[in-house]
Amino acid sequence: MKKVLIVDDSPTERHFLGELLSKAGYQVLTAESGEEAVGKVKEIMPDLILMDVVMPGMNGFQATRQISRDEVTKHIPIIMCTSKNQETDMVWGKRQGAVEYIVKPVDPQELFNKIAAL
């Protein structure tokens, strides 16, 4: 698992996660919105997607549902990385196709543990 797509509308979050993963040897690609992620995913075929939820336009739940239900991209694991910390959000995220759910601020060790478990 080497190519990771980070989807987040926050430049700070994209930079933080990007640096973290780059230093660990991952190739990092980014998208600023759900729409951009859905458009890019078939083109770049990442090994993993880190998906924010709260974004303008298509939110992370909608983008996750679209990617995880497409025959071409449904095998790509999606980890939701979001500030939405309610149990209902976690359940809903997994129902949309996410394999894991991490609440921001992201704990680097938790993230790497979840990636390693995939």
CSV table of C-alpha atoms in Angstrom, one decimal:
chain,number,residue,atom,x,y,z
A,1,MET,CA,0.0,0.0,0.0
A,2,LYS,CA,2.0,2.9,-1.2
A,3,LYS,CA,-0.2,5.5,-3.0
A,4,VAL,CA,-2.6,7.5,-0.8
A,5,LEU,CA,-5.2,10.0,-1.9
A,6,ILE,CA,-5.9,12.6,0.8
A,7,VAL,CA,-9.3,14.3,0.4
A,8,ASP,CA,-9.8,17.4,2.6
A,9,ASP,CA,-10.8,21.0,1.9
A,10,SER,CA,-8.4,22.2,4.5
A,11,PRO,CA,-4.9,23.0,3.2
A,12,THR,CA,-3.6,22.6,6.7
A,13,GLU,CA,-5.0,19.1,7.1
A,14,ARG,CA,-3.8,18.1,3.6
A,15,HIS,CA,-0.3,19.3,4.5
A,16,PHE,CA,-0.2,17.7,7.9
A,17,LEU,CA,-1.4,14.3,6.6
A,18,GLY,CA,0.7,14.6,3.5
A,19,GLU,CA,3.9,15.3,5.4
A,20,LEU,CA,3.2,12.4,7.9
A,21,LEU,CA,2.6,9.9,5.1
A,22,SER,CA,5.4,11.2,2.8
A,23,LYS,CA,7.9,10.8,5.6
A,24,ALA,CA,6.7,7.2,6.1
A,25,GLY,CA,7.4,6.4,2.5
A,26,TYR,CA,4.0,6.8,0.9
A,27,GLN,CA,3.3,8.5,-2.4
A,28,VAL,CA,0.7,11.2,-1.5
A,29,LEU,CA,-1.9,12.7,-3.9
A,30,THR,CA,-4.5,15.2,-2.8
A,31,ALA,CA,-8.0,16.4,-3.7
A,32,GLU,CA,-9.8,19.4,-2.2
A,33,SER,CA,-13.4,18.2,-2.6
A,34,GLY,CA,-15.5,15.1,-2.9
A,35,GLU,CA,-16.1,15.9,-6.6
A,36,GLU,CA,-12.4,16.2,-7.3
A,37,ALA,CA,-11.8,12.9,-5.4
A,38,VAL,CA,-14.4,11.0,-7.4
A,39,GLY,CA,-13.0,12.4,-10.6
A,40,LYS,CA,-9.4,11.6,-9.7
A,41,VAL,CA,-9.8,8.2,-8.2
A,42,LYS,CA,-10.2,6.2,-11.4
A,43,GLU,CA,-7.3,8.0,-13.0
A,44,ILE,CA,-4.8,7.5,-10.2
A,45,MET,CA,-6.2,4.3,-8.6
A,46,PRO,CA,-4.7,4.9,-5.1
A,47,ASP,CA,-4.1,2.1,-2.7
A,48,LEU,CA,-5.9,4.0,0.1
A,49,ILE,CA,-8.1,7.1,0.5
A,50,LEU,CA,-8.2,9.3,3.6
A,51,MET,CA,-11.6,11.1,3.3
A,52,ASP,CA,-12.7,14.2,5.2
A,53,VAL,CA,-16.5,14.5,5.7
A,54,VAL,CA,-17.3,18.2,6.0
A,55,MET,CA,-16.5,19.8,2.6
A,56,PRO,CA,-18.4,22.2,0.4
A,57,GLY,CA,-20.4,20.6,-2.5
A,58,MET,CA,-20.2,16.8,-2.3
A,59,ASN,CA,-19.4,15.8,1.2
A,60,GLY,CA,-17.2,12.9,2.3
A,61,PHE,CA,-20.1,10.5,2.9
A,62,GLN,CA,-21.4,11.1,-0.6
A,63,ALA,CA,-18.0,10.7,-2.2
A,64,THR,CA,-17.3,7.5,-0.2
A,65,ARG,CA,-20.6,6.0,-1.2
A,66,GLN,CA,-19.9,6.8,-4.9
A,67,ILE,CA,-16.3,5.4,-4.9
A,68,SER,CA,-17.2,2.3,-2.8
A,69,ARG,CA,-20.2,1.4,-5.0
A,70,ASP,CA,-18.3,1.7,-8.3
A,71,GLU,CA,-17.2,-1.6,-9.8
A,72,VAL,CA,-13.8,-0.1,-10.8
A,73,THR,CA,-13.0,1.5,-7.4
A,74,LYS,CA,-14.9,-0.4,-4.8
A,75,HIS,CA,-11.7,-2.4,-3.8
A,76,ILE,CA,-10.0,0.8,-2.6
A,77,PRO,CA,-10.1,1.1,1.2
A,78,ILE,CA,-11.4,4.4,2.5
A,79,ILE,CA,-10.6,5.7,6.0
A,80,MET,CA,-12.7,8.7,7.1
A,81,CYS,CA,-10.7,11.4,8.9
A,82,THR,CA,-13.1,13.9,10.3
A,83,SER,CA,-14.0,16.1,13.2
A,84,LYS,CA,-17.5,14.5,13.3
A,85,ASN,CA,-17.1,12.4,16.4
A,86,GLN,CA,-20.6,11.1,17.1
A,87,GLU,CA,-21.2,7.3,17.1
A,88,THR,CA,-24.0,7.9,14.5
A,89,ASP,CA,-21.5,9.6,12.1
A,90,MET,CA,-19.1,6.6,12.5
A,91,VAL,CA,-21.8,4.1,11.8
A,92,TRP,CA,-23.1,6.1,8.8
A,93,GLY,CA,-19.5,6.5,7.4
A,94,LYS,CA,-19.0,2.7,7.5
A,95,ARG,CA,-22.4,2.2,5.9
A,96,GLN,CA,-21.3,4.4,3.0
A,97,GLY,CA,-18.3,2.1,2.5
A,98,ALA,CA,-15.5,3.4,4.8
A,99,VAL,CA,-13.4,0.6,6.3
A,100,GLU,CA,-12.2,2.8,9.2
A,101,TYR,CA,-13.0,6.0,10.9
A,102,ILE,CA,-10.6,8.4,12.7
A,103,VAL,CA,-11.6,11.5,14.6
A,104,LYS,CA,-9.5,14.7,14.1
A,105,PRO,CA,-7.0,15.8,15.3
A,106,VAL,CA,-5.5,12.7,13.8
A,107,ASP,CA,-3.2,10.7,16.1
A,108,PRO,CA,-0.3,9.6,13.8
A,109,GLN,CA,0.1,6.3,15.6
A,110,GLU,CA,-3.6,5.5,15.4
A,111,LEU,CA,-3.5,6.3,11.6
A,112,PHE,CA,-0.5,4.1,11.0
A,113,ASN,CA,-2.0,1.2,13.1
A,114,LYS,CA,-5.3,1.4,11.0
A,115,ILE,CA,-3.3,1.5,7.7
A,116,ALA,CA,-1.2,-1.5,8.9
A,117,ALA,CA,-4.3,-3.5,9.7
A,118,LEU,CA,-5.8,-3.2,6.2
